[in-house]
Amino acid sequence: MLKDNLENIMQKISQANTQHKTIHLVAVSKSVQSEAIEELCQAGQVDFGENRVQALKQKHDELKYLNLNWHFIGRLQNNKINQLIDLNPVLWHSCDSLERAIEFDKRLEKKSKTQDTLLQINSANEDAKQGVSLNSAIDIYQQINETCKNIKLKGVMSIGAFSDDEKQIQKSFEATYKIFESLKDAKFCSMGMSSDFELAIKCGANMLRVGSILFSH
Ligand SMILES: *Cc1c(COP(=O)(O)O)cnc(C)c1O
């Protein structure tokens, strides 16, 4: 039962959360169909994340009656921006450059909308990952704030270092958290997935994106 998975993870979160912060859990539903999302919603989960606009649209439309909060966490092509905006995501986690923010901002302007957004940081400098570098993150965050009035930056997102070495993962989380801490008015530090969410909490994450362990049977 997915309800048991959710309870299990909530318990682990609360054990790792020794500082008793408010921690938001985004259920990453990219590998499941709408039925599983509905089941988890019935267990009390309302925040769900998808990494492809097409899949998000399908599930959003199928599950409209549930009034879920949808998060977009994936790579975004410019030709999908309008479609994403029309789906009213509560949070876009994966803004990966000033240029992308400017493109997004233009489309928002035309639709008279705003978008709560996180700046994605490539915290281990990996070629395969999108996001801004650790060195440029604070500058780019400020530039987006100054240039893109419809983009409402709320913090940062990062994927932990791709490594078996927990120390490496921890280093990437700590570096992301340090940037988060230095930003004025940043609300969300989105990091931690199925394999490393407890470590992420210890490093300061207050928003987790958990998929596979939540939806496994
Ligand atoms: C898939 C994905 C997750 C969830 O990963 P799991 O290992 O299934 O928990 C989190 N964040 C992003 C950006 C993802 O693409």
Short mmCIF file of C-alpha atoms and ligand atoms in Angstrom, two decimals:
data_model
loop_
_atom_site.label_atom_id
_atom_site.label_comp_id
_atom_site.label_asym_id
_atom_site.label_seq_id
_atom_site.Cartn_x
_atom_site.Cartn_y
_atom_site.Cartn_z
CA MET A 1 0.00 0.00 0.00
CA LEU A 2 1.29 3.43 -0.93
CA LYS A 3 -0.15 4.78 2.30
CA ASP A 4 2.36 2.65 4.21
CA ASN A 5 5.23 3.97 2.10
CA LEU A 6 4.14 7.51 2.84
CA GLU A 7 3.86 6.88 6.57
CA ASN A 8 7.22 5.19 6.59
CA ILE A 9 8.91 8.10 4.85
CA MET A 10 7.16 10.68 7.02
CA GLN A 11 8.52 8.89 10.05
CA LYS A 12 12.04 8.87 8.64
CA ILE A 13 11.74 12.56 7.80
CA SER A 14 10.65 13.39 11.29
CA GLN A 15 13.50 11.37 12.79
CA ALA A 16 16.08 13.13 10.62
CA ASN A 17 14.49 16.52 11.28
CA THR A 18 16.20 17.12 14.59
CA GLN A 19 15.81 20.89 14.24
CA HIS A 20 12.04 20.57 13.88
CA LYS A 21 11.77 22.65 10.73
CA THR A 22 8.80 22.56 8.41
CA ILE A 23 9.79 20.11 5.69
CA HIS A 24 7.82 19.87 2.46
CA LEU A 25 7.61 16.57 0.66
CA VAL A 26 7.11 16.57 -3.11
CA ALA A 27 6.09 13.14 -4.39
CA VAL A 28 7.85 12.64 -7.73
CA SER A 29 5.33 10.77 -9.83
CA LYS A 30 7.20 10.64 -13.14
CA SER A 31 7.38 6.84 -13.19
CA VAL A 32 3.76 6.12 -12.28
CA GLN A 33 0.29 6.58 -13.75
CA SER A 34 -2.57 8.68 -12.46
CA GLU A 35 -4.07 5.79 -10.43
CA ALA A 36 -1.05 5.68 -8.12
CA ILE A 37 -1.12 9.45 -7.71
CA GLU A 38 -4.77 9.27 -6.76
CA GLU A 39 -4.02 6.56 -4.22
CA LEU A 40 -1.27 8.63 -2.60
CA CYS A 41 -3.52 11.68 -2.62
CA GLN A 42 -6.11 9.71 -0.70
CA ALA A 43 -3.39 9.03 1.88
CA GLY A 44 -2.98 12.78 2.29
CA GLN A 45 -0.27 13.79 -0.20
CA VAL A 46 -1.08 16.89 -2.27
CA ASP A 47 2.29 17.98 -3.74
CA PHE A 48 3.46 16.05 -6.79
CA GLY A 49 6.41 16.58 -9.12
CA GLU A 50 6.90 15.78 -12.79
CA ASN A 51 9.93 16.26 -15.01
CA ARG A 52 8.25 16.36 -18.43
CA VAL A 53 5.66 18.89 -19.52
CA GLN A 54 3.78 16.36 -21.65
CA ALA A 55 3.34 13.89 -18.79
CA LEU A 56 2.50 16.68 -16.39
CA LYS A 57 -0.25 17.86 -18.71
CA GLN A 58 -1.76 14.41 -19.03
CA LYS A 59 -1.80 13.73 -15.30
CA HIS A 60 -2.91 17.27 -14.50
CA ASP A 61 -5.87 16.89 -16.84
CA GLU A 62 -6.79 13.40 -15.65
CA LEU A 63 -6.64 14.42 -11.99
CA LYS A 64 -8.06 17.90 -12.23
CA TYR A 65 -10.81 17.14 -9.71
CA LEU A 66 -8.23 16.45 -6.98
CA ASN A 67 -6.79 19.99 -7.00
CA LEU A 68 -3.22 18.78 -6.58
CA ASN A 69 -0.19 21.06 -6.29
CA TRP A 70 2.03 20.33 -9.27
CA HIS A 71 5.77 20.98 -9.22
CA PHE A 72 7.88 21.03 -12.35
CA ILE A 73 11.35 19.59 -11.70
CA GLY A 74 12.77 18.74 -15.11
CA ARG A 75 14.70 20.15 -18.00
CA LEU A 76 12.56 22.69 -19.84
CA GLN A 77 12.77 23.47 -23.53
CA ASN A 78 11.76 26.97 -24.57
CA ASN A 79 9.05 25.58 -26.86
CA LYS A 80 7.33 23.99 -23.84
CA ILE A 81 7.24 27.07 -21.64
CA ASN A 82 3.77 28.25 -22.67
CA GLN A 83 2.31 24.82 -22.12
CA LEU A 84 3.86 24.64 -18.66
CA ILE A 85 2.56 28.06 -17.66
CA ASP A 86 -0.96 27.03 -18.67
CA LEU A 87 -0.77 24.15 -16.17
CA ASN A 88 -0.25 26.56 -13.26
CA PRO A 89 2.54 24.71 -11.44
CA VAL A 90 2.89 25.85 -7.81
CA LEU A 91 6.65 25.82 -8.17
CA TRP A 92 9.15 25.56 -11.02
CA HIS A 93 12.24 23.99 -9.40
CA SER A 94 14.51 23.82 -12.40
CA CYS A 95 15.27 27.29 -13.68
CA ASP A 96 18.77 26.68 -14.98
CA SER A 97 20.01 29.98 -16.40
CA LEU A 98 19.35 33.71 -16.66
CA GLU A 99 18.48 33.20 -20.35
CA ARG A 100 15.83 30.60 -19.48
CA ALA A 101 14.40 32.90 -16.83
CA ILE A 102 14.18 35.76 -19.34
CA GLU A 103 12.38 33.52 -21.86
CA PHE A 104 9.96 32.32 -19.19
CA ASP A 105 9.41 35.87 -17.95
CA LYS A 106 8.44 37.07 -21.44
CA ARG A 107 5.75 34.41 -21.76
CA LEU A 108 4.47 35.19 -18.27
CA GLU A 109 4.22 38.85 -19.18
CA LYS A 110 2.03 38.03 -22.18
CA LYS A 111 -0.27 35.96 -20.00
CA SER A 112 -0.26 38.44 -17.10
CA LYS A 113 0.94 35.75 -14.74
CA THR A 114 3.75 35.22 -12.26
CA GLN A 115 5.63 32.02 -11.41
CA ASP A 116 7.16 30.93 -8.11
CA THR A 117 10.55 29.55 -9.07
CA LEU A 118 13.74 27.98 -7.70
CA LEU A 119 17.17 28.43 -9.20
CA GLN A 120 18.76 25.05 -9.93
CA ILE A 121 22.36 24.75 -8.86
CA ASN A 122 24.75 22.22 -10.36
CA SER A 123 26.33 21.71 -6.98
CA ALA A 124 28.94 19.13 -7.96
CA ASN A 125 29.86 20.70 -11.31
CA GLU A 126 28.73 17.68 -13.30
CA ASP A 127 28.54 17.84 -17.10
CA ALA A 128 25.38 15.75 -17.23
CA LYS A 129 23.46 18.05 -14.94
CA GLN A 130 21.76 21.30 -15.68
CA GLY A 131 21.87 24.28 -13.39
CA VAL A 132 24.08 27.23 -12.65
CA SER A 133 27.52 26.80 -11.10
CA LEU A 134 28.10 27.29 -7.39
CA ASN A 135 30.29 30.27 -8.16
CA SER A 136 27.72 32.10 -10.24
CA ALA A 137 24.56 31.15 -8.34
CA ILE A 138 24.23 34.23 -6.13
CA ASP A 139 24.91 36.62 -9.02
CA ILE A 140 22.44 34.92 -11.32
CA TYR A 141 19.82 34.80 -8.58
CA GLN A 142 20.14 38.55 -8.18
CA GLN A 143 20.13 39.16 -11.92
CA ILE A 144 16.91 37.19 -12.31
CA ASN A 145 15.38 39.14 -9.44
CA GLU A 146 16.31 42.40 -11.11
CA THR A 147 15.44 41.50 -14.71
CA CYS A 148 12.47 39.16 -14.55
CA LYS A 149 9.65 40.77 -12.65
CA ASN A 150 7.18 37.94 -13.23
CA ILE A 151 9.56 35.27 -11.94
CA LYS A 152 9.23 35.10 -8.17
CA LEU A 153 12.38 33.43 -6.88
CA LYS A 154 11.76 31.45 -3.71
CA GLY A 155 15.05 29.66 -3.21
CA VAL A 156 17.25 26.99 -4.74
CA MET A 157 17.13 23.41 -5.94
CA SER A 158 19.91 20.89 -6.38
CA ILE A 159 20.46 17.23 -7.10
CA GLY A 160 23.12 15.64 -4.90
CA ALA A 161 26.46 14.63 -6.40
CA PHE A 162 26.27 11.45 -8.44
CA SER A 163 28.48 9.31 -6.24
CA ASP A 164 28.60 6.29 -3.94
CA ASP A 165 30.62 8.35 -1.54
CA GLU A 166 28.32 9.93 0.99
CA LYS A 167 30.94 12.57 1.75
CA GLN A 168 30.75 13.82 -1.83
CA ILE A 169 26.98 14.01 -1.71
CA GLN A 170 27.11 15.79 1.62
CA LYS A 171 29.59 18.30 0.22
CA SER A 172 27.25 19.16 -2.64
CA PHE A 173 24.28 19.58 -0.27
CA GLU A 174 26.28 21.75 2.11
CA ALA A 175 27.46 23.98 -0.70
CA THR A 176 23.87 24.43 -1.89
CA TYR A 177 22.63 25.17 1.61
CA LYS A 178 25.32 27.79 2.12
CA ILE A 179 24.06 29.67 -0.91
CA PHE A 180 20.45 29.28 0.21
CA GLU A 181 21.32 30.74 3.61
CA SER A 182 22.96 33.78 2.11
CA LEU A 183 19.96 34.72 -0.05
CA LYS A 184 17.53 37.19 1.39
CA ASP A 185 13.91 35.98 1.52
CA ALA A 186 14.68 32.53 0.09
CA LYS A 187 12.07 30.09 1.40
CA PHE A 188 12.81 26.72 -0.11
CA CYS A 189 15.96 24.64 -0.27
CA SER A 190 14.86 21.75 -2.48
CA MET A 191 17.26 18.82 -2.26
CA GLY A 192 17.20 15.15 -1.35
CA MET A 193 15.73 12.21 -3.27
CA SER A 194 14.96 8.58 -2.41
CA SER A 195 18.56 7.61 -1.74
CA ASP A 196 19.71 10.69 0.15
CA PHE A 197 16.78 12.61 1.62
CA GLU A 198 17.84 12.04 5.24
CA LEU A 199 21.30 13.36 4.51
CA ALA A 200 19.73 16.33 2.71
CA ILE A 201 17.63 17.14 5.80
CA LYS A 202 20.74 17.06 7.96
CA CYS A 203 22.33 19.53 5.54
CA GLY A 204 19.38 21.93 5.74
CA ALA A 205 16.91 20.90 3.02
CA ASN A 206 13.33 21.93 3.72
CA MET A 207 11.84 20.55 0.52
CA LEU A 208 12.43 16.96 -0.61
CA ARG A 209 11.69 15.39 -3.98
CA VAL A 210 11.09 11.72 -3.44
CA GLY A 211 9.91 9.29 -6.10
CA SER A 212 10.91 5.63 -6.30
CA ILE A 213 10.72 4.68 -2.61
CA LEU A 214 7.33 6.34 -2.31
CA PHE A 215 5.78 4.50 -5.22
CA SER A 216 7.43 1.08 -4.89
CA HIS A 217 5.27 -1.88 -4.07
C1 LIG B 1 13.29 11.60 -10.55
C2 LIG B 1 13.69 12.81 -9.80
C3 LIG B 1 13.60 12.84 -8.40
C4 LIG B 1 13.15 11.64 -7.57
O1 LIG B 1 14.10 10.64 -7.64
P1 LIG B 1 13.91 9.25 -6.83
O2 LIG B 1 15.28 8.68 -6.79
O3 LIG B 1 12.95 8.44 -7.60
O4 LIG B 1 13.41 9.60 -5.48
C5 LIG B 1 13.95 14.02 -7.76
N1 LIG B 1 14.36 15.11 -8.45
C6 LIG B 1 14.47 15.11 -9.79
C7 LIG B 1 14.93 16.35 -10.47
C8 LIG B 1 14.13 13.97 -10.50
O5 LIG B 1 14.25 13.97 -11.84
#
